[in-house]
Amino acid sequence: MALIVQKYGGSSVADADSIKRVAKRIAEAKRAGDDVAVVVSAMGDTTDELIDLAQQVTPLPPSREMDILLTAGERISMSLLAMAISNLGVEAQSFTGQQAGVITDEVHGKARIIDVSPSRIRAALDAGAVAIVAGFQGVTQHTNDVTTLGRGGSDTTAVALAAALGADVCEIYTDVDGVFTADPRIVPSARKIDRISYDEMLEMAASGAKVLMLRCVEYARRYRVPVHVRSSFSSHTGTLVMDPEGAAVMEQPIISGVAHDRSEAKITIVDVPDVPGKAARIFEVVAASGANLDMIVQNVSVAATGRTDISFTLPADDGSIAIAALTEHQPDIGYTSLQYDDTIGKLSLIGAGMKSHPGVSARLFAALSNAGINIEMISTSEIRISVVTRADQLDDAVRVVHTAFELDSDEDQAVVYGGTGR
Ligand code: ASP
Ligand code: MG
């Protein structure tokens, strides 16, 4: 008998019929003899709709109230799912994040899980029930304020719960058959990846692959939770995210996939005096604003002026705070102007095998240049190369790079079963 944590995303529980379909799957797993804890997201686009609703009431909703509002979405789906399972003759009980013992820090809207003490979940499982837990939420340690974990946070709830319960596997059910070599919505010939290492999955998630939330992968890697990403609409085996050592048979392909990200913006600081200490000052100012940086490029300085341009990318959501902070410090930094560009896209090529295979960047750049796509910035890690392009060329870029690395499948095309991708 195994202990399984299953997580169902919003598109898997979008309406009453979907909830009944998922309930059947859960009841089957339970009847097969396993202990089953389930983490559920809000139905369909509920979270977006609640955000829209708040925007109609006030342009700047207080973050504490926003969190209470958004957690309502998961409470609706968890209770409906518990009812649907009970209706099939299997006992089920739902629990809020707080009841499930999910303790977080105080950062409303993107709280981090500090600890999970799932004694009530354990008790429900021991009593033979299926435990349903509201994803994406917790409470603060000292004040008991309700928090949310950031968009897509139910994945993290599921992995954290699996770690705390010592589950055998955490199954993440979504609207595609697993992790693909590229987003199947853009590259229909993308291939499903059977197994991927935590490190590669981490780079994929950090580079914009939305199939798993970044923090969920960090958590899984830290606690060595095997994650099985699969579809709730089919019974196909999905993608196993695990330690490479855990599977000696795991072949290491040179490239595992191509990820893309449309959510970043680029700030260029024009005519920065090229003297020691300026970059340090700029990035102190940006860090103090709370903005997260991604890539940084400094141009060669122009000899005649002794000045240079520095560009960096950041989440577009952080754009206004970074611009405000830099503007305030223009006198002491001494630059002449700022440029803000949110029409960029980022493509990342990920693969553990690139460490030991020369020529990967050359092939990437050649593919982009053959397609007439200009590269604006480049950054690399041991197992990733990222480039910034124009946003409107990003989809093309993903397709040509996917083809250049022979990742296209000649079998069935990838199926996207649901979701609006919103
Ligand atoms: N309902 C939340 C969201 O849409 C959390 C989740 O789906 O994981 O972001
Ligand atoms: Mg959702």
PDB file of N, CA, C and O and ligand atoms in Angstrom, residues 7-11 39-48 51 70 73-74 135-137 148-157 213 422, ligand 1:
ATOM      1  N   LYS A   7      -2.420  16.074  -7.216  1.00  0.00           N
ATOM      2  CA  LYS A   7      -2.824  17.472  -7.328  1.00  0.00           C
ATOM      3  C   LYS A   7      -3.571  17.682  -8.638  1.00  0.00           C
ATOM      4  O   LYS A   7      -3.094  17.252  -9.697  1.00  0.00           O
ATOM      5  N   TYR A   8      -4.731  18.310  -8.569  1.00  0.00           N
ATOM      6  CA  TYR A   8      -5.505  18.603  -9.770  1.00  0.00           C
ATOM      7  C   TYR A   8      -5.563  20.101  -9.992  1.00  0.00           C
ATOM      8  O   TYR A   8      -5.942  20.860  -9.089  1.00  0.00           O
ATOM      9  N   GLY A   9      -5.181  20.535 -11.179  1.00  0.00           N
ATOM     10  CA  GLY A   9      -5.167  21.952 -11.529  1.00  0.00           C
ATOM     11  C   GLY A   9      -6.550  22.446 -11.915  1.00  0.00           C
ATOM     12  O   GLY A   9      -7.501  21.666 -12.072  1.00  0.00           O
ATOM     13  N   GLY A  10      -6.649  23.766 -12.076  1.00  0.00           N
ATOM     14  CA  GLY A  10      -7.939  24.404 -12.332  1.00  0.00           C
ATOM     15  C   GLY A  10      -8.670  23.860 -13.546  1.00  0.00           C
ATOM     16  O   GLY A  10      -9.899  23.700 -13.538  1.00  0.00           O
ATOM     17  N   SER A  11      -7.927  23.533 -14.621  1.00  0.00           N
ATOM     18  CA  SER A  11      -8.616  23.073 -15.823  1.00  0.00           C
ATOM     19  C   SER A  11      -9.137  21.649 -15.656  1.00  0.00           C
ATOM     20  O   SER A  11     -10.024  21.220 -16.394  1.00  0.00           O
ATOM     21  N   VAL A  39      -4.603  17.555  -3.466  1.00  0.00           N
ATOM     22  CA  VAL A  39      -4.521  19.016  -3.403  1.00  0.00           C
ATOM     23  C   VAL A  39      -5.237  19.543  -4.638  1.00  0.00           C
ATOM     24  O   VAL A  39      -5.060  19.008  -5.738  1.00  0.00           O
ATOM     25  N   VAL A  40      -6.068  20.549  -4.458  1.00  0.00           N
ATOM     26  CA  VAL A  40      -6.854  21.009  -5.588  1.00  0.00           C
ATOM     27  C   VAL A  40      -6.704  22.515  -5.787  1.00  0.00           C
ATOM     28  O   VAL A  40      -6.521  23.259  -4.828  1.00  0.00           O
ATOM     29  N   SER A  41      -6.729  22.942  -7.055  1.00  0.00           N
ATOM     30  CA  SER A  41      -6.698  24.370  -7.406  1.00  0.00           C
ATOM     31  C   SER A  41      -8.127  24.879  -7.549  1.00  0.00           C
ATOM     32  O   SER A  41      -9.079  24.096  -7.565  1.00  0.00           O
ATOM     33  N   ALA A  42      -8.245  26.179  -7.732  1.00  0.00           N
ATOM     34  CA  ALA A  42      -9.560  26.784  -7.953  1.00  0.00           C
ATOM     35  C   ALA A  42     -10.091  26.361  -9.322  1.00  0.00           C
ATOM     36  O   ALA A  42      -9.331  26.107 -10.255  1.00  0.00           O
ATOM     37  N   MET A  43     -11.415  26.288  -9.438  1.00  0.00           N
ATOM     38  CA  MET A  43     -12.047  25.853 -10.685  1.00  0.00           C
ATOM     39  C   MET A  43     -11.710  26.793 -11.847  1.00  0.00           C
ATOM     40  O   MET A  43     -11.898  28.008 -11.740  1.00  0.00           O
ATOM     41  N   GLY A  44     -11.264  26.220 -12.959  1.00  0.00           N
ATOM     42  CA  GLY A  44     -11.057  26.987 -14.198  1.00  0.00           C
ATOM     43  C   GLY A  44     -10.324  28.295 -13.976  1.00  0.00           C
ATOM     44  O   GLY A  44      -9.235  28.320 -13.402  1.00  0.00           O
ATOM     45  N   ASP A  45     -10.930  29.384 -14.445  1.00  0.00           N
ATOM     46  CA  ASP A  45     -10.297  30.699 -14.335  1.00  0.00           C
ATOM     47  C   ASP A  45     -10.766  31.487 -13.114  1.00  0.00           C
ATOM     48  O   ASP A  45     -10.704  32.718 -13.099  1.00  0.00           O
ATOM     49  N   THR A  46     -11.240  30.765 -12.089  1.00  0.00           N
ATOM     50  CA  THR A  46     -11.780  31.451 -10.907  1.00  0.00           C
ATOM     51  C   THR A  46     -10.817  32.482 -10.322  1.00  0.00           C
ATOM     52  O   THR A  46     -11.223  33.594  -9.970  1.00  0.00           O
ATOM     53  N   THR A  47      -9.543  32.104 -10.203  1.00  0.00           N
ATOM     54  CA  THR A  47      -8.587  33.032  -9.578  1.00  0.00           C
ATOM     55  C   THR A  47      -8.496  34.327 -10.379  1.00  0.00           C
ATOM     56  O   THR A  47      -8.528  35.422  -9.818  1.00  0.00           O
ATOM     57  N   ASP A  48      -8.427  34.202 -11.715  1.00  0.00           N
ATOM     58  CA  ASP A  48      -8.385  35.405 -12.559  1.00  0.00           C
ATOM     59  C   ASP A  48      -9.654  36.227 -12.394  1.00  0.00           C
ATOM     60  O   ASP A  48      -9.616  37.456 -12.356  1.00  0.00           O
ATOM     61  N   ILE A  51      -9.545  38.144  -9.225  1.00  0.00           N
ATOM     62  CA  ILE A  51      -8.630  39.287  -9.362  1.00  0.00           C
ATOM     63  C   ILE A  51      -9.334  40.417 -10.120  1.00  0.00           C
ATOM     64  O   ILE A  51      -9.301  41.579  -9.716  1.00  0.00           O
ATOM     65  N   LEU A  70      -8.687  35.406  -2.682  1.00  0.00           N
ATOM     66  CA  LEU A  70      -8.243  34.369  -3.631  1.00  0.00           C
ATOM     67  C   LEU A  70      -8.333  32.961  -3.046  1.00  0.00           C
ATOM     68  O   LEU A  70      -8.592  32.002  -3.784  1.00  0.00           O
ATOM     69  N   GLY A  73     -11.341  30.615  -3.836  1.00  0.00           N
ATOM     70  CA  GLY A  73     -11.427  29.785  -5.043  1.00  0.00           C
ATOM     71  C   GLY A  73     -11.139  28.325  -4.748  1.00  0.00           C
ATOM     72  O   GLY A  73     -11.881  27.419  -5.158  1.00  0.00           O
ATOM     73  N   GLU A  74     -10.073  28.069  -4.012  1.00  0.00           N
ATOM     74  CA  GLU A  74      -9.674  26.693  -3.693  1.00  0.00           C
ATOM     75  C   GLU A  74     -10.646  26.057  -2.697  1.00  0.00           C
ATOM     76  O   GLU A  74     -10.831  24.851  -2.663  1.00  0.00           O
ATOM     77  N   GLY A 135      -5.282  24.033  -2.281  1.00  0.00           N
ATOM     78  CA  GLY A 135      -3.933  24.402  -2.682  1.00  0.00           C
ATOM     79  C   GLY A 135      -3.682  25.887  -2.525  1.00  0.00           C
ATOM     80  O   GLY A 135      -4.597  26.658  -2.227  1.00  0.00           O
ATOM     81  N   PHE A 136      -2.392  26.280  -2.674  1.00  0.00           N
ATOM     82  CA  PHE A 136      -2.060  27.697  -2.936  1.00  0.00           C
ATOM     83  C   PHE A 136      -2.216  28.584  -1.714  1.00  0.00           C
ATOM     84  O   PHE A 136      -2.133  29.792  -1.822  1.00  0.00           O
ATOM     85  N   GLN A 137      -2.445  27.992  -0.514  1.00  0.00           N
ATOM     86  CA  GLN A 137      -2.713  28.846   0.638  1.00  0.00           C
ATOM     87  C   GLN A 137      -2.128  28.301   1.918  1.00  0.00           C
ATOM     88  O   GLN A 137      -1.871  27.114   2.059  1.00  0.00           O
ATOM     89  N   THR A 148      -1.384  33.572   0.334  1.00  0.00           N
ATOM     90  CA  THR A 148      -1.341  32.721  -0.861  1.00  0.00           C
ATOM     91  C   THR A 148       0.099  32.612  -1.336  1.00  0.00           C
ATOM     92  O   THR A 148       0.938  33.449  -1.021  1.00  0.00           O
ATOM     93  N   LEU A 149       0.361  31.561  -2.103  1.00  0.00           N
ATOM     94  CA  LEU A 149       1.740  31.195  -2.445  1.00  0.00           C
ATOM     95  C   LEU A 149       2.183  31.738  -3.793  1.00  0.00           C
ATOM     96  O   LEU A 149       3.264  31.405  -4.250  1.00  0.00           O
ATOM     97  N   GLY A 150       1.360  32.536  -4.459  1.00  0.00           N
ATOM     98  CA  GLY A 150       1.705  33.001  -5.810  1.00  0.00           C
ATOM     99  C   GLY A 150       1.031  32.130  -6.842  1.00  0.00           C
ATOM    100  O   GLY A 150       0.689  30.971  -6.577  1.00  0.00           O
ATOM    101  N   ARG A 151       0.859  32.687  -8.056  1.00  0.00           N
ATOM    102  CA  ARG A 151       0.114  31.986  -9.098  1.00  0.00           C
ATOM    103  C   ARG A 151       0.713  30.615  -9.350  1.00  0.00           C
ATOM    104  O   ARG A 151       1.935  30.456  -9.406  1.00  0.00           O
ATOM    105  N   GLY A 152      -0.159  29.644  -9.508  1.00  0.00           N
ATOM    106  CA  GLY A 152       0.297  28.274  -9.737  1.00  0.00           C
ATOM    107  C   GLY A 152       0.760  27.588  -8.456  1.00  0.00           C
ATOM    108  O   GLY A 152       1.331  26.498  -8.494  1.00  0.00           O
ATOM    109  N   GLY A 153       0.474  28.199  -7.304  1.00  0.00           N
ATOM    110  CA  GLY A 153       1.039  27.723  -6.046  1.00  0.00           C
ATOM    111  C   GLY A 153       0.532  26.372  -5.554  1.00  0.00           C
ATOM    112  O   GLY A 153       1.137  25.785  -4.655  1.00  0.00           O
ATOM    113  N   SER A 154      -0.542  25.867  -6.135  1.00  0.00           N
ATOM    114  CA  SER A 154      -1.047  24.573  -5.655  1.00  0.00           C
ATOM    115  C   SER A 154      -0.048  23.442  -5.892  1.00  0.00           C
ATOM    116  O   SER A 154      -0.014  22.471  -5.130  1.00  0.00           O
ATOM    117  N   ASP A 155       0.756  23.570  -6.934  1.00  0.00           N
ATOM    118  CA  ASP A 155       1.814  22.572  -7.169  1.00  0.00           C
ATOM    119  C   ASP A 155       2.733  22.493  -5.952  1.00  0.00           C
ATOM    120  O   ASP A 155       3.141  21.412  -5.523  1.00  0.00           O
ATOM    121  N   THR A 156       3.069  23.678  -5.428  1.00  0.00           N
ATOM    122  CA  THR A 156       3.973  23.728  -4.286  1.00  0.00           C
ATOM    123  C   THR A 156       3.309  23.125  -3.052  1.00  0.00           C
ATOM    124  O   THR A 156       3.937  22.376  -2.306  1.00  0.00           O
ATOM    125  N   THR A 157       2.030  23.445  -2.850  1.00  0.00           N
ATOM    126  CA  THR A 157       1.296  22.830  -1.733  1.00  0.00           C
ATOM    127  C   THR A 157       1.399  21.306  -1.825  1.00  0.00           C
ATOM    128  O   THR A 157       1.661  20.633  -0.834  1.00  0.00           O
ATOM    129  N   MET A 213       5.311  24.909 -11.216  1.00  0.00           N
ATOM    130  CA  MET A 213       5.772  26.150 -10.614  1.00  0.00           C
ATOM    131  C   MET A 213       7.202  25.979 -10.090  1.00  0.00           C
ATOM    132  O   MET A 213       7.543  24.920  -9.559  1.00  0.00           O
ATOM    133  N   ARG A 422      -4.781  30.898 -19.835  1.00  0.00           N
ATOM    134  CA  ARG A 422      -4.850  32.256 -19.350  1.00  0.00           C
ATOM    135  C   ARG A 422      -3.877  32.530 -18.213  1.00  0.00           C
ATOM    136  O   ARG A 422      -3.668  31.654 -17.406  1.00  0.00           O
TER     137      ARG A 422
HETATM  138  N1  ASP B   1      -5.629  29.028  -8.279  1.00  0.00           N
HETATM  139  C1  ASP B   1      -4.292  29.538  -8.215  1.00  0.00           C
HETATM  140  C2  ASP B   1      -3.900  30.094  -9.574  1.00  0.00           C
HETATM  141  O1  ASP B   1      -4.689  30.067 -10.501  1.00  0.00           O
HETATM  142  C3  ASP B   1      -3.313  28.513  -7.765  1.00  0.00           C
HETATM  143  C4  ASP B   1      -3.114  27.361  -8.724  1.00  0.00           C
HETATM  144  O2  ASP B   1      -3.843  27.186  -9.693  1.00  0.00           O
HETATM  145  O3  ASP B   1      -2.175  26.590  -8.494  1.00  0.00           O
HETATM  146  O4  ASP B   1      -2.828  30.595  -9.711  1.00  0.00           O
END
